[in-house]
Coordinates of C-alpha atoms and ligand atoms in Angstrom, one line a residue:
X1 CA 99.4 178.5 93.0
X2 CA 96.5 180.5 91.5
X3 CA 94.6 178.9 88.3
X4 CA 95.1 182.7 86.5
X5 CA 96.7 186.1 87.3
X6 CA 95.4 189.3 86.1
X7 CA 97.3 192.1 86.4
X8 CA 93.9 193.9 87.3
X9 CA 91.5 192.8 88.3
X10 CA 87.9 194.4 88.6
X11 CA 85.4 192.6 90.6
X12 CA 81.8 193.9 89.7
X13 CA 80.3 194.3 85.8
X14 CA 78.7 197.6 86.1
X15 CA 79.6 201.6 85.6
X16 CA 82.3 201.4 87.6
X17 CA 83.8 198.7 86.6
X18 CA 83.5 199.6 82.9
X19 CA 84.6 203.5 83.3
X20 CA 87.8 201.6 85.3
X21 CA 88.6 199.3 82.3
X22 CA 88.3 202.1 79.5
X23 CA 90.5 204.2 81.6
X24 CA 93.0 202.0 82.6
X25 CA 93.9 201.6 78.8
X26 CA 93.4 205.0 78.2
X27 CA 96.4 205.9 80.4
X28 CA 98.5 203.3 78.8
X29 CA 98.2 200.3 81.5
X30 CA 99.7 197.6 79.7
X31 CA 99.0 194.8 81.5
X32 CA 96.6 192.3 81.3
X33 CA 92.7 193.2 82.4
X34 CA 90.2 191.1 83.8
X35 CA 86.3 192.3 84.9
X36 CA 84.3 189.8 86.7
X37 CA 80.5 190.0 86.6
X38 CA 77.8 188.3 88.3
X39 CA 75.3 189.5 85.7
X40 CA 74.2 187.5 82.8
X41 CA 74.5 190.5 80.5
X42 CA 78.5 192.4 80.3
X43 CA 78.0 195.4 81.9
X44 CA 75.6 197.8 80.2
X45 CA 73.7 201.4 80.8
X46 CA 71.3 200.6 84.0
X47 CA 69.5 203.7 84.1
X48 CA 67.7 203.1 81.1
X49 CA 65.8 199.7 83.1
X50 CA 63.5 202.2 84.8
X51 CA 63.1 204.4 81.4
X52 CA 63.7 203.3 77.8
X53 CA 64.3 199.6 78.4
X54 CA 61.4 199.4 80.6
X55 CA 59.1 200.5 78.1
X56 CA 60.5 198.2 75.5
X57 CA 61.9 201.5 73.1
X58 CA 65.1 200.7 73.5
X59 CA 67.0 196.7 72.1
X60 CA 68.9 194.7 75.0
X61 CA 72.1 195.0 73.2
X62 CA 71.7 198.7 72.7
X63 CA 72.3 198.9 76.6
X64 CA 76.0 197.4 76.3
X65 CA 78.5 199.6 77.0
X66 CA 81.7 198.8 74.7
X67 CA 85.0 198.0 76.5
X68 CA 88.1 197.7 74.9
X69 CA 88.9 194.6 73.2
X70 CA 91.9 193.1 75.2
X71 CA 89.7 193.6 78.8
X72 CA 88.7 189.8 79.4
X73 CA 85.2 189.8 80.7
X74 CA 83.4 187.3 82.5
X75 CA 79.6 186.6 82.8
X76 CA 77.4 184.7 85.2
X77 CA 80.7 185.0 87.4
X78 CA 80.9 185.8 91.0
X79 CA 83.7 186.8 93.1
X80 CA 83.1 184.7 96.3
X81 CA 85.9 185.4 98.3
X82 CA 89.0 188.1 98.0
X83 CA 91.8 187.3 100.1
X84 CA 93.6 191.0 100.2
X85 CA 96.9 190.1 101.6
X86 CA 97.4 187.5 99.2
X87 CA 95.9 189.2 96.7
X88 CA 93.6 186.4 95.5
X89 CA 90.1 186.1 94.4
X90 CA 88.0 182.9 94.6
X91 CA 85.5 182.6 91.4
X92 CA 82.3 180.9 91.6
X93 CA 83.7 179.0 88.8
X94 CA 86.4 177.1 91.4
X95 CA 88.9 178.9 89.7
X96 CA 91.3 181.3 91.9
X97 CA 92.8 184.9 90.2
X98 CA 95.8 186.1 91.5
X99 CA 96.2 190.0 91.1
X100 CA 98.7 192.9 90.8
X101 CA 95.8 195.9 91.6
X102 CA 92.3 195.2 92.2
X103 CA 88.9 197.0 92.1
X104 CA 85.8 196.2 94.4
X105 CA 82.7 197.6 92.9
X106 CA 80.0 195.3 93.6
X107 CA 77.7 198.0 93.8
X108 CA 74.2 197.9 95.3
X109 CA 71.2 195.6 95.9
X110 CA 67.7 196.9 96.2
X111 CA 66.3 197.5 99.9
X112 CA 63.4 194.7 100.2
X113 CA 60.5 195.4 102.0
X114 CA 59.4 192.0 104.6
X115 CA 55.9 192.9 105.0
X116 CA 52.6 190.3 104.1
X117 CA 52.1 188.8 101.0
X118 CA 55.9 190.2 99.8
X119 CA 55.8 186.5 98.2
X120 CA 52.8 187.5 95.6
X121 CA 52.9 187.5 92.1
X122 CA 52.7 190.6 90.8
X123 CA 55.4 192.4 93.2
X124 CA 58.4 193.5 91.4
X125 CA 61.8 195.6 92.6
X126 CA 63.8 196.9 89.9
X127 CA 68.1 196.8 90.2
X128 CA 68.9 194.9 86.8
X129 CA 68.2 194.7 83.4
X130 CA 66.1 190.9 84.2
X131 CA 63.5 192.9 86.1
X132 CA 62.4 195.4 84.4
X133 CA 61.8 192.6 81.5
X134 CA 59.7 191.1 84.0
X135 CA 57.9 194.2 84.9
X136 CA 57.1 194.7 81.4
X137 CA 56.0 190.9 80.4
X138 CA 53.7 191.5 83.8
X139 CA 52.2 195.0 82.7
X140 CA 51.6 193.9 79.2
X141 CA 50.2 190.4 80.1
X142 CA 47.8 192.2 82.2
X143 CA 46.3 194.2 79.3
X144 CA 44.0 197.3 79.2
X145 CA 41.4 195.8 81.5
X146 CA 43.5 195.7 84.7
X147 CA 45.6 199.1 84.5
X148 CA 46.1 199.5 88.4
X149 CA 49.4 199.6 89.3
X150 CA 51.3 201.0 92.6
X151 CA 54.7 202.1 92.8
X152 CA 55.9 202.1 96.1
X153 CA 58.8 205.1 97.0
X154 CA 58.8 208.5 96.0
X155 CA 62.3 209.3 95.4
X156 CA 63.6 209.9 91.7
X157 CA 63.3 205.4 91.1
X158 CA 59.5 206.0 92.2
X159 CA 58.9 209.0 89.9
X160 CA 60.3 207.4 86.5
X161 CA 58.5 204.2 86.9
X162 CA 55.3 205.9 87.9
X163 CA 55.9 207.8 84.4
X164 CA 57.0 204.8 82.3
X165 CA 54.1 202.8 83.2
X166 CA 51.9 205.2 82.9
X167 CA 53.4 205.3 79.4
X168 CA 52.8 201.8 79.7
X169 CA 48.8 201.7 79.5
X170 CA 48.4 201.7 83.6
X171 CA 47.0 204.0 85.6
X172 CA 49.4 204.3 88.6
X173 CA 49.2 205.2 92.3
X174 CA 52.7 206.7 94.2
X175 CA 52.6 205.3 97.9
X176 CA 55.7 207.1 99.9
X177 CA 56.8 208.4 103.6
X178 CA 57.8 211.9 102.1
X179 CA 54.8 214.2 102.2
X180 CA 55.4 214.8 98.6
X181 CA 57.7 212.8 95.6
X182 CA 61.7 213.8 95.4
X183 CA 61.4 215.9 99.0
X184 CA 64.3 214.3 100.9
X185 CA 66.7 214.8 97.6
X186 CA 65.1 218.5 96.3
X187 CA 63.1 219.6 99.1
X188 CA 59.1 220.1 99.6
X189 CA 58.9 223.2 97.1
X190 CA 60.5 221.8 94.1
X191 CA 58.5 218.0 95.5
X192 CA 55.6 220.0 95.2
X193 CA 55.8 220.8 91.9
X194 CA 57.2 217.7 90.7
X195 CA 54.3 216.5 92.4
X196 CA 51.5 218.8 90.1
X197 CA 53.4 217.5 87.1
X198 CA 52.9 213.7 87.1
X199 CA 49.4 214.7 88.4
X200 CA 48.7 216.4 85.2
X201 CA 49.5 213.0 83.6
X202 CA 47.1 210.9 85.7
X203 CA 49.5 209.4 88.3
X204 CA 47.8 209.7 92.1
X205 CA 50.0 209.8 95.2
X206 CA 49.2 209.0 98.8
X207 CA 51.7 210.6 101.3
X208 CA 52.9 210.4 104.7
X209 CA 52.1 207.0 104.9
X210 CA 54.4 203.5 104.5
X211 CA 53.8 200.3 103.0
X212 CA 51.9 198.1 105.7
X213 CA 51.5 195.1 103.3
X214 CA 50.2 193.3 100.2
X215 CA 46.8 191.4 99.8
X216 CA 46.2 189.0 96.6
X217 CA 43.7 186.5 95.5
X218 CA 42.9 182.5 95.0
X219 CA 45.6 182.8 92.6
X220 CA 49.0 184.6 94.9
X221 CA 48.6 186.8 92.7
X222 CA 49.0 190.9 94.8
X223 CA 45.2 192.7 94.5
X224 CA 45.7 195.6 97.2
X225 CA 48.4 197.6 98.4
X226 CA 47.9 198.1 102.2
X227 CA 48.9 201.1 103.7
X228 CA 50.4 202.2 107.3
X229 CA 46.7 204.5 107.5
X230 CA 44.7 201.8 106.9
X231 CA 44.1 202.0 103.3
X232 CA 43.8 199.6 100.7
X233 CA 44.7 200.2 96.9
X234 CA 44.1 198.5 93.8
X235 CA 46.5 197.1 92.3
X236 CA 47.5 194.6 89.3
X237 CA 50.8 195.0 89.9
X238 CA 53.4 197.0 92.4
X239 CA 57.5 198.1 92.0
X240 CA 58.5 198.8 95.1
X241 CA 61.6 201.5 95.0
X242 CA 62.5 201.8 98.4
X243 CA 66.1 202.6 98.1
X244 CA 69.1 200.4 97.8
X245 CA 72.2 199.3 99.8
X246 CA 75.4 198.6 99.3
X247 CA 76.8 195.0 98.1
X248 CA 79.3 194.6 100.6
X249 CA 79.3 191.2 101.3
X250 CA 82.6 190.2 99.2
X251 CA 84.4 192.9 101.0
X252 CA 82.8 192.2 104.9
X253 CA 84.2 188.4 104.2
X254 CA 87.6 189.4 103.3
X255 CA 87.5 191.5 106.4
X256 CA 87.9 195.3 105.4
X257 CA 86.6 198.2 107.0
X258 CA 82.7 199.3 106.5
X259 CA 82.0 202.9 107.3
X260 CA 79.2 204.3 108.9
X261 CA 77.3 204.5 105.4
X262 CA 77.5 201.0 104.7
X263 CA 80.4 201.1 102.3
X264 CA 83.7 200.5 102.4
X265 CA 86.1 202.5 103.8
X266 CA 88.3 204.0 101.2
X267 CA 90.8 207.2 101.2
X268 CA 90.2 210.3 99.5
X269 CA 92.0 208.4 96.4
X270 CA 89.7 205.6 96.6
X271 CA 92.3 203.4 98.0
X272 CA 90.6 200.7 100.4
X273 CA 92.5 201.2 103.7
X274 CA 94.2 198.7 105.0
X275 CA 94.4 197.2 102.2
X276 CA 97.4 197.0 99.8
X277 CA 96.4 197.1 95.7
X278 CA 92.8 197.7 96.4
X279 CA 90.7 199.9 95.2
X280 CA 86.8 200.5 95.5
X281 CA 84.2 202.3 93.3
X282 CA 81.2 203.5 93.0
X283 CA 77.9 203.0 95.3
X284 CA 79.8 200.1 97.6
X285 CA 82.5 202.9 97.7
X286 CA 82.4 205.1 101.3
X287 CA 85.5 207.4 100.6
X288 CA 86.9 210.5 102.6
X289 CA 86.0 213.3 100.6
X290 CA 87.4 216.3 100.2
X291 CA 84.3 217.9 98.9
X292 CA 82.0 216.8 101.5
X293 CA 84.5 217.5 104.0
X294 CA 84.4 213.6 105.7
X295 CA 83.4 210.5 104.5
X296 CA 80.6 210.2 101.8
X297 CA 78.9 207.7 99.7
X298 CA 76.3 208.7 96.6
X299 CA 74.5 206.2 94.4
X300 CA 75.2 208.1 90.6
X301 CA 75.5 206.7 87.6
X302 CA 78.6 209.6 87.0
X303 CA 79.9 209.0 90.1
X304 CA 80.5 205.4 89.7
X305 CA 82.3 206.5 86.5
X306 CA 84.1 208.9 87.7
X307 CA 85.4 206.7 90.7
X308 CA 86.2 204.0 88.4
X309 CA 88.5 206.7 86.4
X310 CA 90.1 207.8 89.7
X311 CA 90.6 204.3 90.9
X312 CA 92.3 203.5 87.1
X313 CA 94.8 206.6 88.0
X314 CA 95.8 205.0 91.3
X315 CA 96.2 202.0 89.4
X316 CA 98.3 203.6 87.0
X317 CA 100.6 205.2 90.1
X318 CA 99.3 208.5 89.6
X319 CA 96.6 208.7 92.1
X320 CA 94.4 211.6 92.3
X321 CA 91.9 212.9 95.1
X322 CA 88.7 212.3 94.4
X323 CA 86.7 215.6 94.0
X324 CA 84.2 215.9 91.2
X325 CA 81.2 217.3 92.5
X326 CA 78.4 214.6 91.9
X327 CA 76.1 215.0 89.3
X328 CA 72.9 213.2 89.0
X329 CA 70.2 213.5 86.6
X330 CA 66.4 211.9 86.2
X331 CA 64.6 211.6 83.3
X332 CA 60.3 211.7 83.8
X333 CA 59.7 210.2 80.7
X334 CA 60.2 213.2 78.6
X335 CA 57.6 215.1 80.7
X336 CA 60.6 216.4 82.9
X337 CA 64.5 216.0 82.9
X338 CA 65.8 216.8 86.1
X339 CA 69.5 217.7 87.0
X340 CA 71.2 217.8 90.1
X341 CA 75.1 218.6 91.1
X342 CA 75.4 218.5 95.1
X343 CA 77.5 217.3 98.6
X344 CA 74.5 217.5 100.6
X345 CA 74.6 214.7 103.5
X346 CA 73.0 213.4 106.8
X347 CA 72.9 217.5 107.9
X348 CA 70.9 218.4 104.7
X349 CA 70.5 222.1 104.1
X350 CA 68.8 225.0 105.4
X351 CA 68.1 227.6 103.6
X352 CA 66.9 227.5 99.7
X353 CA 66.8 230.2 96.8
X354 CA 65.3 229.7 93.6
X355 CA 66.1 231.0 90.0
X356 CA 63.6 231.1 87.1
X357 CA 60.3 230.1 88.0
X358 CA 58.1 227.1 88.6
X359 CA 55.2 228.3 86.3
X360 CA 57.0 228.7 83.3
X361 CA 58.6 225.0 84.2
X362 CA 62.4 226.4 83.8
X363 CA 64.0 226.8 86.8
X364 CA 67.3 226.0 89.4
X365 CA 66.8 225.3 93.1
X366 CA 70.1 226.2 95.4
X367 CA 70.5 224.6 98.5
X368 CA 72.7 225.9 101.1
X369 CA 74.1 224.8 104.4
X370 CA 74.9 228.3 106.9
X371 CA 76.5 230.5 103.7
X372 CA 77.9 227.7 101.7
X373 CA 75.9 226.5 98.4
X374 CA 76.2 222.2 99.4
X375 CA 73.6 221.5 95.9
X376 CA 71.5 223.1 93.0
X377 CA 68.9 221.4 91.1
X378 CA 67.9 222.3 87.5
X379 CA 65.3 221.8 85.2
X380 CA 65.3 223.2 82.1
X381 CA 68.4 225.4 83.2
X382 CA 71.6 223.3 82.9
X383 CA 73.9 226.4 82.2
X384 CA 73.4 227.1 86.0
X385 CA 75.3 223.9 87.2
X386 CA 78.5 225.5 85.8
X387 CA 78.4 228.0 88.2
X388 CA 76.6 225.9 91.1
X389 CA 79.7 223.3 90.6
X390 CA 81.7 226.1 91.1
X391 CA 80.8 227.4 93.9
X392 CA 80.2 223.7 95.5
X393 CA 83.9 223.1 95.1
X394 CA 85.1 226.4 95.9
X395 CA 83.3 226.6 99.2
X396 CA 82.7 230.8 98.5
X397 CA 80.5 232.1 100.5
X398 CA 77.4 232.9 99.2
X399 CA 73.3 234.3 100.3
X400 CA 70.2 233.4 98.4
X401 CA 70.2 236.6 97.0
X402 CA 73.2 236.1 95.6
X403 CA 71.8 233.3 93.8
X404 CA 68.5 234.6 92.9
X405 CA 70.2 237.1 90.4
X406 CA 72.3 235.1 87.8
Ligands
FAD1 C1 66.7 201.3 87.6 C2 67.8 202.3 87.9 C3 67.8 203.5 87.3 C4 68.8 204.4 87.6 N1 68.8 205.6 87.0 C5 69.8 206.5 87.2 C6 69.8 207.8 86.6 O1 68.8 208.2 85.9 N2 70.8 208.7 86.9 C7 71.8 208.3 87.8 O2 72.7 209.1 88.0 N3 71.8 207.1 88.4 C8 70.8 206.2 88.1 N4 70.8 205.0 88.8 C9 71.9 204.7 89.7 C10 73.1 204.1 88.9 O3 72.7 203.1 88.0 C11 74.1 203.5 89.9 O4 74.6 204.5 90.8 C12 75.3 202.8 89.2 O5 74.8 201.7 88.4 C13 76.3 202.3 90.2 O6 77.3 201.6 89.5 P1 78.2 200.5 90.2 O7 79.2 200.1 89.3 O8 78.7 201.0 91.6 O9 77.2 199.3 90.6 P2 76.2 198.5 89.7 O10 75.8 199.2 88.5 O11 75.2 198.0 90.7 O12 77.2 197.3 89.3 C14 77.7 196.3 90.2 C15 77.7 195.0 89.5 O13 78.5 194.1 90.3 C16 77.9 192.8 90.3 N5 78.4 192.1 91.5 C17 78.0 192.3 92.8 N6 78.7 191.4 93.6 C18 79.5 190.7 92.7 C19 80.5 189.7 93.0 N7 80.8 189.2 94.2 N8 81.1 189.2 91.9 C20 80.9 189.6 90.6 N9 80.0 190.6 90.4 C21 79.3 191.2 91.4 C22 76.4 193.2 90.4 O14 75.6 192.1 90.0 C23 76.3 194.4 89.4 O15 76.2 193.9 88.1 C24 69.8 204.1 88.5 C25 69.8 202.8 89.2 C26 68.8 201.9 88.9 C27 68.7 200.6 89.6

C-alpha cells in the first residue's frame, strides 16, 4: 500500500514540468496534482542563470514561475525509483506515490569534462540556479585586479556567459572545437559574424582547438586553461559549457526504452512506449516526430513547454501529436538577441540563403536540406519566423531564391 496517491504525478521541477501542471488545470483535470523536484528552489525560469540572474539584475524569487495553487510541490525531493507497471514512485523521502498518469521530465545534466586539475577551484559548469550564484560570488571575489576568465564551448551557453561576464568586469577568452562560436547550430557565415560582434566588446576566441586541461597554483586554485595546441591561457576563473545530456537515470532503472539520442523513447504524443500512464517531456524526452520525420530530441526552453502542454492533453484523454516547430532564442547580453525556429538533425543542411544583411546587423539565415527549408535564424527580423515556421511545417518546396526575396 502506497504512503500517497496522486492522480498525477510529475517527476522533475522544471519547464516541463511546470507548463504540464498549468495545463493540466487549464483543461479542467480535476484531480489531484503532485510535482516532485530535486531542486532546492520550485521550479523557476533557467535561462536567465546564464543572463540576468548571473549578473545579479535580476532577485531569486523573480525567477519562480507561478503554479496554480492546488499543484502540491515538493522540494529537495527525488524520485529514486518509478515502478511503471505498478505505477509507483519511490521518494527520497522513504515515502512511495502511487499514480493515475505520470510525467518523467528529469531533464538534463551538464556534460563534464575529466581532464587535469577538473578538481580546481575556480572551475565552474552552469545547469542550475546554485551555480551561477557561485560563478558570481567567484567573479566578484576576484575583483578588478584578476579579470581573466575562460569560458569553455562556443555554442549559444558559451556566447551568453562570455557576454555576461564580460559585463561582469572580466576580460574573457572563448576556447571551442567549432572554428567559429554558434557554427554547428547557425552555420560558419552567421558564426562569423556572431564572432566580429563579441569581438567588438573585448571577448577573444581561440578555435579549432579542445580543452587539454587546467593548471592552478599552491592554493588549487585553476591559473591556465590548457589547450589541445599546446597553449596555455590565463585564467582566474573558467565555465565550461560543453553541452548537456539527458537525466535518464530514473527512467534506465525502471527499465524503459532509451533511443539513439539518449532520451527516452516516447510516441509522437509523447506517450513513453511500453509504458501505460506515462508520459515524458522535455530535453529527457526522445519522441517520434512528425516534423522531423523520425525520432528527435531538442534542448529548448519552449519545447519543454510545449511538451509538458501536449503531455497534459494526453493526460486529459485528448492526446495530440506533437508538432510545434521548435523555437529557440539567445540573448548576448543585449548586444544581440538571436532567434531560431528549426528540425534540423544529425544530416544538418546544405544549402543556405540569407535575407537582410549582416552589416546593417538585421538579418534571417534559411537553412535547407535538398529543396526543403529544415531552419531559419533571425536577428533583428522576427516577422520572418512566421513564414519560416510555415514552410518548416508544411514541407513546400522551396530555392534560396525564393527565400532571398521576402
Ligand atoms: C544556463 C542555461 C541557459 C539557458 N538558456 C536558454 C535560452 O536562452 N533559450 C532556450 O530556449 N533554452 C535555454 N536553455 C535550455 C532550457 O533551459 C532547457 O531546455 C529547459 O530547462 C528544459 O526543461 P526540462 O523541464 O526538460 O528540464 P530542466 O529544466 O532541467 O528541469 C528538470 C528538473 O528535474 C529535476 N530532476 C532530475 N531528476 C529528478 C528526479 N529523479 N527527481 C526529482 N527531480 C529530478 C532536475 O534537478 C531539474 O530541476 C538554457 C539552459 C541553461 C542551463
Amino acid at each position: 500500500m502506497a504512503d500517497r496517491h496522486a492522480d498525477a504525478l510529475l517527476i522533475g521541477g522544471g519547464a516541463a514540468s511546470h507548463a504540464c501542471a498549468v495545463a493540466l488545470r487549464e483543461r479542467g483535470f480535476s484531480g489531484s496534482v503532485l510535482l516532485v523536484g530535486r531542486e532546492l528552489d520550485p521550479p523557476y525560469d533557467r535561462p536567465p542563470c546564464s543572463k540576468e540572474y548571473l549578473r545579479g539584475e535580476r532577485e531569486r524569487p523573480a525567477t519562480y514561475l507561478s503554479l496554480p495553487g492546488d499543484v502540491d510541490v515538493l522540494t529537495r525531493t527525488s524520485v529514486m525509483k518509478l515502478d511503471a507497471a505498478a505505477r509507483v514512485a519511490r521518494l527520497s523521502t522513504k515515502e512511495e506515490v502511487s499514480y493515475g498518469c505520470a510525467l518523467l521530465a528529469t531533464g538534463a545534466n551538464v556534460r563534464r569534462l575529466p581532464v587535469d586539475g577538473a578538481q580546481l577551484d575556480g572551475v565552474h559548469y552552469l545547469r542550475a540556479l546554485g551555480n551561477a550564484d557561485a560563478i558570481r560570488e567567484d567573479a566578484e571575489g576576484l575583483g578588478p585586479a584578476r579579470r581573466e576568465a575562460v569560458v569553455v564551448g562556443g555554442s549559444y551557453l558559451g556566447t551568453e556567459l562570455a557576454a555576461s561576464l564580460t559585463l561582469m568586469g572580466k576580460r574573457v577568452t572563448v576556447l571551442m572545437q567549432e572554428d567559429v562560436p554558434l557554427e554547428r547550430a547557425y552555420g560558419r557565415r552567421a558564426g562569423e559574424w556572431f564572432q566580429a560582434r563579441l569581438e567588438r566588446e573585448g571577448v577573444t576566441f581561440v578555435g579549432g582547438e579542445s580543452l587539454a586541461g587546467f593548471a592552478g597554483d599552491d592554493e588549487e586554485r585553476v591559473t591556465e586553461v590548457l589547450t589541445s595546441g599546446g597553449r596555455s591561457l590565463p585564467a582566474r576563473m573558467v565555465v565550461v559549457a560543453a553541452g548537456a545530456v539527458p537525466d535518464v537515470m530514473v527512467a534506465k532503472a525502471a527499465g524503459l526504452e532509451i533511443g539513439p539520442m539518449g532520451g527516452v523513447r516516447c510516441d509522437a504524443s509523447l506517450r513513453v512506449i511500453g509504458a501505460e500512464g506515462l508520459w515524458a517531456a522535455g530535453d529527457m524526452c526522445e519522441w517520434e516526430s512528425p516534423l522531423h520525420g523520425g525520432p528527435a530530441r531538442v534542448e529548448h526552453w519552449e519545447v519543454a513547454a510545449g511538451h509538458g502542454r501536449t503531455a497534459a492533453a494526453g493526460m486529459c484523454g485528448e492526446p495530440v501529436e506533437h508538432a510545434e516547430v521548435p523555437y529557440f532564442w539567445s540573448d548576448v547580453a543585449d548586444w544581440v538577441t538571436s532567434e531560431y525556429v528549426g528540425v534540423v538533425g544529425p544530416e544538418g543542411w546544405d544549402r543556405e540563403a540569407l535575407r537582410g544583411s549582416f552589416e546593417s546587423g538585421a538579418f534571417s539565415m534559411w537553412y535547407l536540406r535538398g529543396e526543403r527549408l529544415v531552419g531559419a535564424l533571425s536577428v533583428r527580423r522576427g516577422d520572418d519566423l512566421d513564414e519560416a515556421r510555415r514552410l518548416i511545417a508544411s514541407g513546400e518546396r522551396v530555392t534560396p531564391q525564393d527565400l532571398e526575396r521576402p
